[in-house]
PDB file of C-alpha atoms in Angstrom:
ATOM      1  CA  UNK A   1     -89.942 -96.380 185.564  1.00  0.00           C
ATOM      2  CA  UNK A   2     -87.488 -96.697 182.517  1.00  0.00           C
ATOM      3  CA  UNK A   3     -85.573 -94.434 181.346  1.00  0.00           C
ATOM      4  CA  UNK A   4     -86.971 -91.425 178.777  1.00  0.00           C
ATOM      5  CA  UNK A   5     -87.434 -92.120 175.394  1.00  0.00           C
ATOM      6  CA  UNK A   6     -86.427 -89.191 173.387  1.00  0.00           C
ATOM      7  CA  UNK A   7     -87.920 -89.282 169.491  1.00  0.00           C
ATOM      8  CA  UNK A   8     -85.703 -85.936 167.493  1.00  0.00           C
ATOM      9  CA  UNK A   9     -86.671 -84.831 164.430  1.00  0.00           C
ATOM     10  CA  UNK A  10     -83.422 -82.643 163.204  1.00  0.00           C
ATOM     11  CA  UNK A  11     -84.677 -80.066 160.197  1.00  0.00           C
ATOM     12  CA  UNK A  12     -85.909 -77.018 162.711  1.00  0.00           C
ATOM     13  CA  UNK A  13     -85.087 -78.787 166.202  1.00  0.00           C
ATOM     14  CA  UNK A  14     -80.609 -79.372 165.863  1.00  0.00           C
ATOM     15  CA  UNK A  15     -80.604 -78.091 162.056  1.00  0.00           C
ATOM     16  CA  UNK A  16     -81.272 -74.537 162.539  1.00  0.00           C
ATOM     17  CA  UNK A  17     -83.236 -72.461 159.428  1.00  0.00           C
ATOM     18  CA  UNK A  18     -81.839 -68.401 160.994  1.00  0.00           C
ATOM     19  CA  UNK A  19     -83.231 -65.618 158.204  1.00  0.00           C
ATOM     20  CA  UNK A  20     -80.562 -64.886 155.944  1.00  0.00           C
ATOM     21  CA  UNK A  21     -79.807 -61.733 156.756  1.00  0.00           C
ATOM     22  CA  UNK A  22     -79.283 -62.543 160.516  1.00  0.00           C
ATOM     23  CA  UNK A  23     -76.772 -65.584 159.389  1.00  0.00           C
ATOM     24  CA  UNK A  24     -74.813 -62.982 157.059  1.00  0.00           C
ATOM     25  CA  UNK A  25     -74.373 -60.328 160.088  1.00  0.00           C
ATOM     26  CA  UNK A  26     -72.996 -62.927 162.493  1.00  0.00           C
ATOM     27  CA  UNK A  27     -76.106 -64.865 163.813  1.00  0.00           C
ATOM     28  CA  UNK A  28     -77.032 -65.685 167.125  1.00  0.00           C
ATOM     29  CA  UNK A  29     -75.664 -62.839 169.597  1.00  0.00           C
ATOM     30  CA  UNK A  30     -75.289 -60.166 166.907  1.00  0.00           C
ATOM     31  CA  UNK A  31     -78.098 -58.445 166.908  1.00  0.00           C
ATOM     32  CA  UNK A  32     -76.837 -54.687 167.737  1.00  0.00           C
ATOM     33  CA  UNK A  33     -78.012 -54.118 164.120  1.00  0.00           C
ATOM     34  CA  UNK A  34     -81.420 -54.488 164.603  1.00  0.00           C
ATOM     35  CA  UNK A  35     -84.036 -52.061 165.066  1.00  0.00           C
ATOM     36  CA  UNK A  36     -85.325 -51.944 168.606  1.00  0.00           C
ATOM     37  CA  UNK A  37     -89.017 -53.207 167.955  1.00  0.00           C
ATOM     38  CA  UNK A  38     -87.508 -55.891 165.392  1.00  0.00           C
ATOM     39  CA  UNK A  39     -89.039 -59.473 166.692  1.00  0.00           C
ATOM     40  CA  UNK A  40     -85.371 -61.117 165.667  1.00  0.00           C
ATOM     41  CA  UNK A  41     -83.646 -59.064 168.420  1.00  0.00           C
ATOM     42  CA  UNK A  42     -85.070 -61.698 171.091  1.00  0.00           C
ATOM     43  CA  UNK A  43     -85.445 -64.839 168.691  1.00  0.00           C
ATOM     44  CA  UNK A  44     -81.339 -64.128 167.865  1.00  0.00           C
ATOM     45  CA  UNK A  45     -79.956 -63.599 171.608  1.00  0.00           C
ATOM     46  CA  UNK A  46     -77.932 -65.608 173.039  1.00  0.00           C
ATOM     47  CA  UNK A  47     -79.804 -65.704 176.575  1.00  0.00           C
ATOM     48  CA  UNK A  48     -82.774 -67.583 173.915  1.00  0.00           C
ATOM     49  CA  UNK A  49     -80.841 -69.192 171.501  1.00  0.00           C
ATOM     50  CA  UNK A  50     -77.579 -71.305 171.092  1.00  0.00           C
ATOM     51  CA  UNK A  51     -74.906 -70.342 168.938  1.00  0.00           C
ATOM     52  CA  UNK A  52     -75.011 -71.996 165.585  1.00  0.00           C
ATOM     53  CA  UNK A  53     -71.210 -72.558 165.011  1.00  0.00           C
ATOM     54  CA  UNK A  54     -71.578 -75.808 163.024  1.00  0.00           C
ATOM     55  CA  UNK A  55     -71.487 -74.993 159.425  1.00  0.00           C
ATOM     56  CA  UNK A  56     -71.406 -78.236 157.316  1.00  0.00           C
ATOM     57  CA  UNK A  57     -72.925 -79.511 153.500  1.00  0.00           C
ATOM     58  CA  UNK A  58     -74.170 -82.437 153.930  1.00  0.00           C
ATOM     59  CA  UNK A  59     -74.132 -84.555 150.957  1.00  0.00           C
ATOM     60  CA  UNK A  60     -76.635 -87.378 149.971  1.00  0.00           C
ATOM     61  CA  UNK A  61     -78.062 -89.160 147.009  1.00  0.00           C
ATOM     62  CA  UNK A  62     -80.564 -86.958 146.590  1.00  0.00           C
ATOM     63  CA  UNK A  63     -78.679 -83.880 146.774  1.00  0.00           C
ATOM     64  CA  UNK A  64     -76.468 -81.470 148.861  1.00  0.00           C
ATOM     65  CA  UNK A  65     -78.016 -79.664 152.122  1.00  0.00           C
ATOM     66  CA  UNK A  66     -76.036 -76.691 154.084  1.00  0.00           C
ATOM     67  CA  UNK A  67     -76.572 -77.601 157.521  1.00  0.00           C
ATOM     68  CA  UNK A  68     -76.170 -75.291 160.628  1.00  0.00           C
ATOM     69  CA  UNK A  69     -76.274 -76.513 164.126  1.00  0.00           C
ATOM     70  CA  UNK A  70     -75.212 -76.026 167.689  1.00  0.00           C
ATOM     71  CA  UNK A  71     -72.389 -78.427 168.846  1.00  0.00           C
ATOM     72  CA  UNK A  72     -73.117 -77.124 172.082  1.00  0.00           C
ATOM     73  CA  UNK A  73     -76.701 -77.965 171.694  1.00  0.00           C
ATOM     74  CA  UNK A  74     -75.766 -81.509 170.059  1.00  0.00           C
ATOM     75  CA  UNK A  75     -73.491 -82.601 172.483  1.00  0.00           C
ATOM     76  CA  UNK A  76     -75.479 -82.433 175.521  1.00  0.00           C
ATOM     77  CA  UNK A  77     -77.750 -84.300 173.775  1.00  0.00           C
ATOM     78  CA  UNK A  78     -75.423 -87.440 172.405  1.00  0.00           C
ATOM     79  CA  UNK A  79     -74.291 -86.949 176.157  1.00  0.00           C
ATOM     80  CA  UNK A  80     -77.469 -87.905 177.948  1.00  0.00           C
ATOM     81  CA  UNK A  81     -77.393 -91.083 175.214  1.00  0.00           C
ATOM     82  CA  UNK A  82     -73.776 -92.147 176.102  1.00  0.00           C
ATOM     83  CA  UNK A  83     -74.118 -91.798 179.930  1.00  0.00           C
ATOM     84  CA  UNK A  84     -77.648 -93.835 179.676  1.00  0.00           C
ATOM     85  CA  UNK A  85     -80.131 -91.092 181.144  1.00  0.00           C
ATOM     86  CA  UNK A  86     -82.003 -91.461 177.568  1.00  0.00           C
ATOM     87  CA  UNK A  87     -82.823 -93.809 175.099  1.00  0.00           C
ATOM     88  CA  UNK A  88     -82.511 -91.462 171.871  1.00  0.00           C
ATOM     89  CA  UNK A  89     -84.167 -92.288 168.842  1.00  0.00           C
ATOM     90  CA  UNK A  90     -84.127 -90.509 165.270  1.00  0.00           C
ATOM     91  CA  UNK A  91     -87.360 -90.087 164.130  1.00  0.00           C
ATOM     92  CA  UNK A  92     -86.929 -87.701 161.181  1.00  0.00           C
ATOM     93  CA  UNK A  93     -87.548 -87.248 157.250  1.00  0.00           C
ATOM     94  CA  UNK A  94     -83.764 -88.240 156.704  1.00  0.00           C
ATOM     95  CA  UNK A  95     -84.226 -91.681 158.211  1.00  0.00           C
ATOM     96  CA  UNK A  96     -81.839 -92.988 155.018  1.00  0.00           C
ATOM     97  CA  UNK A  97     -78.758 -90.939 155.686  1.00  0.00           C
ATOM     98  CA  UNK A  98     -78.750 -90.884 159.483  1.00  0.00           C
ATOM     99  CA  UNK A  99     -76.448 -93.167 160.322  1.00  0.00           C
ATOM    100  CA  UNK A 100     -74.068 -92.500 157.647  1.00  0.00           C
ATOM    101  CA  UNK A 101     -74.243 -88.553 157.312  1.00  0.00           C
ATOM    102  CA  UNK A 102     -75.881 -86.791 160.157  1.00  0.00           C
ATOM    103  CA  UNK A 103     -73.967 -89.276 163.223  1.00  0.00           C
ATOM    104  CA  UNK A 104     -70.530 -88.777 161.333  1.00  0.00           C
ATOM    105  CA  UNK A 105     -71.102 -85.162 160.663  1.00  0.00           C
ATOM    106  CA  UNK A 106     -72.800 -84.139 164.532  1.00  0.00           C
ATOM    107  CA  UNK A 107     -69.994 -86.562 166.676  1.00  0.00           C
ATOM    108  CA  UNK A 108     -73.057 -89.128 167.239  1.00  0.00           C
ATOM    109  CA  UNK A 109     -72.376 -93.009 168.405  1.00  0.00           C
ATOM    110  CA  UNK A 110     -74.352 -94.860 166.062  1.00  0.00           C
ATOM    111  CA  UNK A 111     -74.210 -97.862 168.478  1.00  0.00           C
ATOM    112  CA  UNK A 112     -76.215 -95.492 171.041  1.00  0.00           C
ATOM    113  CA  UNK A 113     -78.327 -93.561 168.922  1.00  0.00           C
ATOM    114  CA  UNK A 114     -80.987 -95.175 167.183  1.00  0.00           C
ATOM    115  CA  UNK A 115     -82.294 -94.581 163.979  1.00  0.00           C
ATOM    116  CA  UNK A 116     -86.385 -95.468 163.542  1.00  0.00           C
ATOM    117  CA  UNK A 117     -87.637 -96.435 160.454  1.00  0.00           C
ATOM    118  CA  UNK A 118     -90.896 -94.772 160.049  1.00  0.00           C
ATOM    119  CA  UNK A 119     -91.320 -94.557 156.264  1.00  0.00           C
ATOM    120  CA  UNK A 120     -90.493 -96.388 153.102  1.00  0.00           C
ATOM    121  CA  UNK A 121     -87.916 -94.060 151.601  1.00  0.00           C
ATOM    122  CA  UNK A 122     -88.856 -95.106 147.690  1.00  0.00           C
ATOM    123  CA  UNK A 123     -92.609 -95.012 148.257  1.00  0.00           C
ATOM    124  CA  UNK A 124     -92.662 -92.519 150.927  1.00  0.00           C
ATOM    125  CA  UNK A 125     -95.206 -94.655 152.107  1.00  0.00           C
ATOM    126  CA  UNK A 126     -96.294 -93.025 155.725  1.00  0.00           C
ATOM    127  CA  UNK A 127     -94.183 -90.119 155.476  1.00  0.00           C
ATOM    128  CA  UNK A 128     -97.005 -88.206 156.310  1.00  0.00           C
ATOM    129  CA  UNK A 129     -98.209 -90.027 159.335  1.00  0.00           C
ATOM    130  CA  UNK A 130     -95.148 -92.083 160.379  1.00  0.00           C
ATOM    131  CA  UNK A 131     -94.134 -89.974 162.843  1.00  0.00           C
ATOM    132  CA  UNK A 132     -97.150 -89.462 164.704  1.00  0.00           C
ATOM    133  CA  UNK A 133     -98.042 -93.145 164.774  1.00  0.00           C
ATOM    134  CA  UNK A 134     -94.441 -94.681 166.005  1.00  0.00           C
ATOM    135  CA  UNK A 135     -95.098 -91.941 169.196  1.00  0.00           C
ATOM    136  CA  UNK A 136     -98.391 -93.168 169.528  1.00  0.00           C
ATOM    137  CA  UNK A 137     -97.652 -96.691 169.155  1.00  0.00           C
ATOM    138  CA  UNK A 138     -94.387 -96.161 171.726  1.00  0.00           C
ATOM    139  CA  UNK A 139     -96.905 -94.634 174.436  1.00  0.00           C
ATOM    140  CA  UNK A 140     -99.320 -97.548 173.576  1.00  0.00           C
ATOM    141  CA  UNK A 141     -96.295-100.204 174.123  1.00  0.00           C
ATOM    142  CA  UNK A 142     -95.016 -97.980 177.678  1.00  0.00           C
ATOM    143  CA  UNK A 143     -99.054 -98.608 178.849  1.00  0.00           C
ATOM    144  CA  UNK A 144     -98.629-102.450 178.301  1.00  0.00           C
ATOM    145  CA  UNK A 145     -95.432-102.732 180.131  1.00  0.00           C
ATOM    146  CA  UNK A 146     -94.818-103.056 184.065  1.00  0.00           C
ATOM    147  CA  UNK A 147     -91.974-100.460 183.906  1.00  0.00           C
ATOM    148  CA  UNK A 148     -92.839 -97.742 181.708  1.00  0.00           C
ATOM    149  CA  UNK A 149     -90.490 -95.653 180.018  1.00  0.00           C
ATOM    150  CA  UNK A 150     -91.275 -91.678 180.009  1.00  0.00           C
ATOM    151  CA  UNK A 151     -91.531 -90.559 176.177  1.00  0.00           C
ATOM    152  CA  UNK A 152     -90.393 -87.193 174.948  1.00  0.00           C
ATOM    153  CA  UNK A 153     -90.974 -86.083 171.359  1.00  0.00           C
ATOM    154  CA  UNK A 154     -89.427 -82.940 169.229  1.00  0.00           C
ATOM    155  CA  UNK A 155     -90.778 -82.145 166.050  1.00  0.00           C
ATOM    156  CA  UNK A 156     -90.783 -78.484 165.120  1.00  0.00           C
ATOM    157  CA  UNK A 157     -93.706 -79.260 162.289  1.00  0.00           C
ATOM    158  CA  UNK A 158     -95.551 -82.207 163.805  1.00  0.00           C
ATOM    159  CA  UNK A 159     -95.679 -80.815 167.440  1.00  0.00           C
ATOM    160  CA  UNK A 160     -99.003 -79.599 167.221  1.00  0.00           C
ATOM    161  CA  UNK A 161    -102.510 -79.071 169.517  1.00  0.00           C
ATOM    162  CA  UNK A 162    -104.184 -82.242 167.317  1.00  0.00           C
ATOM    163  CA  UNK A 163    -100.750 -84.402 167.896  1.00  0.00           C
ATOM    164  CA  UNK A 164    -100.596 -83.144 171.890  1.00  0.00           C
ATOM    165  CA  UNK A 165    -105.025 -84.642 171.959  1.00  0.00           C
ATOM    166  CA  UNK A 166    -104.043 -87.936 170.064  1.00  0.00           C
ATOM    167  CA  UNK A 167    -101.417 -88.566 172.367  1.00  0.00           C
ATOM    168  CA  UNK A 168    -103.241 -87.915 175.709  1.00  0.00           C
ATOM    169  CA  UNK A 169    -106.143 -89.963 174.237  1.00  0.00           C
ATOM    170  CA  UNK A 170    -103.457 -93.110 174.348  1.00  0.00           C
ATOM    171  CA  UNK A 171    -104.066 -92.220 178.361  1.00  0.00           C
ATOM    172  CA  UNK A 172    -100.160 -92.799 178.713  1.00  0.00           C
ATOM    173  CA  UNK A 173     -98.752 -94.602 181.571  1.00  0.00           C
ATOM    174  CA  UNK A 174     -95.803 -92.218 182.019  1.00  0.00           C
ATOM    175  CA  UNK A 175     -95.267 -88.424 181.131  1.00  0.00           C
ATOM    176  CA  UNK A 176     -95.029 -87.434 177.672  1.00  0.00           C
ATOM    177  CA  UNK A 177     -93.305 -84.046 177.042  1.00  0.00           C
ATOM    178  CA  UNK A 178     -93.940 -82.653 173.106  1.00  0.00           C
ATOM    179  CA  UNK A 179     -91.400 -80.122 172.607  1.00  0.00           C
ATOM    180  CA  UNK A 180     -92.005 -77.453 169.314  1.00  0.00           C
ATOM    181  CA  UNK A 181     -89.101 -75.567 168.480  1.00  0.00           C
ATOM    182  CA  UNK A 182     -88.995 -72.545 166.198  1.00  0.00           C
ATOM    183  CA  UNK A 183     -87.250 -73.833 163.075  1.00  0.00           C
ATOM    184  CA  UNK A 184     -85.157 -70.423 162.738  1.00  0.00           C
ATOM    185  CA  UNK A 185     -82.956 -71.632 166.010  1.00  0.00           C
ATOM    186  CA  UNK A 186     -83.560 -74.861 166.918  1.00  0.00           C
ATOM    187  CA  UNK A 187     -83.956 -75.983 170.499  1.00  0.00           C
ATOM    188  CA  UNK A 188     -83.823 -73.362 172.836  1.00  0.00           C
ATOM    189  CA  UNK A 189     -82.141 -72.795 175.667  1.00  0.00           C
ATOM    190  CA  UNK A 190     -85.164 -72.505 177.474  1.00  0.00           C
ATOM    191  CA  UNK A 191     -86.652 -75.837 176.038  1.00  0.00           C
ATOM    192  CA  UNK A 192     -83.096 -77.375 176.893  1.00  0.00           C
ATOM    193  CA  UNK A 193     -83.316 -76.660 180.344  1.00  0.00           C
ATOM    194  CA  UNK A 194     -86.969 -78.005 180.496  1.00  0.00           C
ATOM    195  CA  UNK A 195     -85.397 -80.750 178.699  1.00  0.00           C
ATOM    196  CA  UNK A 196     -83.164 -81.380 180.866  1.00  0.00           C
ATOM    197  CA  UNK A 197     -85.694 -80.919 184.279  1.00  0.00           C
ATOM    198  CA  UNK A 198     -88.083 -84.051 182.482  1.00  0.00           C
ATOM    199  CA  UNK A 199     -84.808 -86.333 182.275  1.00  0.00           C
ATOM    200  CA  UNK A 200     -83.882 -85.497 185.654  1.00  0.00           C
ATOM    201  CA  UNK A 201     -86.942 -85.684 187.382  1.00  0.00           C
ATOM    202  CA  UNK A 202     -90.720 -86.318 185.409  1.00  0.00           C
ATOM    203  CA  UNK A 203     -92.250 -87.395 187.809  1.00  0.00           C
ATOM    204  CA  UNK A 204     -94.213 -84.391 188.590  1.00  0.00           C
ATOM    205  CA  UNK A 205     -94.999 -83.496 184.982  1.00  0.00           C
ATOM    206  CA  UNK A 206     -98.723 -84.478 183.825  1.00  0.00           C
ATOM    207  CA  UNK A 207     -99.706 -87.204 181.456  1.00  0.00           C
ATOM    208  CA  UNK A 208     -98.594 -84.429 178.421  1.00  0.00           C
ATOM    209  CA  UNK A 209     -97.300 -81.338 178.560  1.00  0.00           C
ATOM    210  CA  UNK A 210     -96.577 -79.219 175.462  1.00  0.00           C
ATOM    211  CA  UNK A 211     -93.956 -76.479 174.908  1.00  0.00           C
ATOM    212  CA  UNK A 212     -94.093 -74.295 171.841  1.00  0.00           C
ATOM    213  CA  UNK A 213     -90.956 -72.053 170.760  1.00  0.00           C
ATOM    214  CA  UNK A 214     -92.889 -70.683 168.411  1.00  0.00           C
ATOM    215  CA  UNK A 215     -95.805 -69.273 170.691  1.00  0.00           C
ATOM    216  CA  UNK A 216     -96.153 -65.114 171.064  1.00  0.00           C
ATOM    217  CA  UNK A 217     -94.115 -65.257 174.449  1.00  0.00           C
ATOM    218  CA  UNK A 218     -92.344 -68.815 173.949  1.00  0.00           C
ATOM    219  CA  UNK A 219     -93.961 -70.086 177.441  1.00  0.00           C
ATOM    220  CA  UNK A 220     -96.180 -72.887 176.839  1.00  0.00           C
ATOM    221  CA  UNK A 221     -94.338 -75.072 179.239  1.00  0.00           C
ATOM    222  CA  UNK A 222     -97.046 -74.911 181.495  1.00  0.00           C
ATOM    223  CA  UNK A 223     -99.777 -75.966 179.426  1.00  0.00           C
ATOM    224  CA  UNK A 224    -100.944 -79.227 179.302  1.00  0.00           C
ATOM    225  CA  UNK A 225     -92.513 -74.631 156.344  1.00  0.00           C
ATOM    226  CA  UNK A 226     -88.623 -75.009 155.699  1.00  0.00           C
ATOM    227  CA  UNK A 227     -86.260 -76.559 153.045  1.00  0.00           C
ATOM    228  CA  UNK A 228     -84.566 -79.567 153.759  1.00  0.00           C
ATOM    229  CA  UNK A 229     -85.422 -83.608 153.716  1.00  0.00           C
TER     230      UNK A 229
END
């Protein structure tokens, strides 16, 4: 088999959406504050999330966007690119200013990471179902081929039960993992280590499996709205 195919979105899976308060008190790791019972006091460790110590405005034509990440988090991920253990494509709503904002402003090769064009940026024509269709028409393309590629997908708003049945009705050829961050910190280090167990080895992962940050105890592994662009 190929090598995975990794699709990224970026608002809610490397650009993180933390509650404001949290952000002002110190973010991820500080959460001493907190009541006992508060939810946050998990969401904001550091054994779940990454720290967010990227703090950047990122400026396009259609406005100005404060931008927190995890260079951490965004490293090991251009890192899998640059040694060739992934094929990584962009497949997010800020298609236009990927290779000249987000690559500059996260460290990213360009020349390694690929941006997809999924929607007409002036018509907006498939915005709403570009995403979903380039996976589906990547797992349709990995059936055809003789050496199909794994796909992995991570959308925190598209990554949903109706996207996980439309892709297993493609009947793909190779695994597909659908990973569903929680837009408040991103990927997690949980979902980075399963992450990093598909790349390694997905061969025993079924024909889909979908992980949802989001879920009550964050451990769908097993089981086969923000601002920004």
């Amino acid at each position: 088999m190929g090598v995975p195919v990794v699709y990224t979105d970026f608002d809610g899976v490397l650009n993180a959406f933390p509650d404001d308060k949290v952000l002002r008190r110190g973010g991820v790791g500080h959460t001493g504050w907190m009541k006992a019972d508060d939810p946050r006091r998990e969401l904001y460790s550091a054994a779940r999330a990454f720290r967010l110590d990227g703090n950047r405005q990122a400026r396009t034509p259609v406005g100005r966007f404060r931008i927190h990440w995890s260079t951490e988090l965004a490293g090991a991920m251009h890192a899998l690119a640059v040694s060739g253990r992934v094929e990584l494509d962009w497949l997010s709503t800020w298609q236009p200013y990927c290779v000249d904002v987000l690559d500059p402003m996260l460290g990213w090769d360009p020349s390694v990471v690929h941006n997809t064009v999924w929607y007409d940026p002036v018509t907006m024509e498939r915005r709403l179902t570009g995403k979903l269709s380039t996976v589906l028409s990547r797992v349709h393309v990995e059936r055809e081929s003789d050496d199909p590629s794994p796909i992995m997908w991570i959308d925190d708003e598209e990554c949903y039960d109706d996207a996980v049945e439309e892709v297993r009705a493609e009947g793909p050829a190779a695994p597909v993992l659908m990973v569903r961050p929680d837009m408040h910190i991103g990927i997690s280090r949980r979902q980075w280590k399963l992450i990093e167990r598909f790349v390694d080895d997905w061969s025993g992962f079924p024909p889909v499996t979908f992980d949802d940050e989001d879920d009550e105890d964050g451990s769908r592994a097993a089981r086969g709205g923000h601002v920004g662009l």
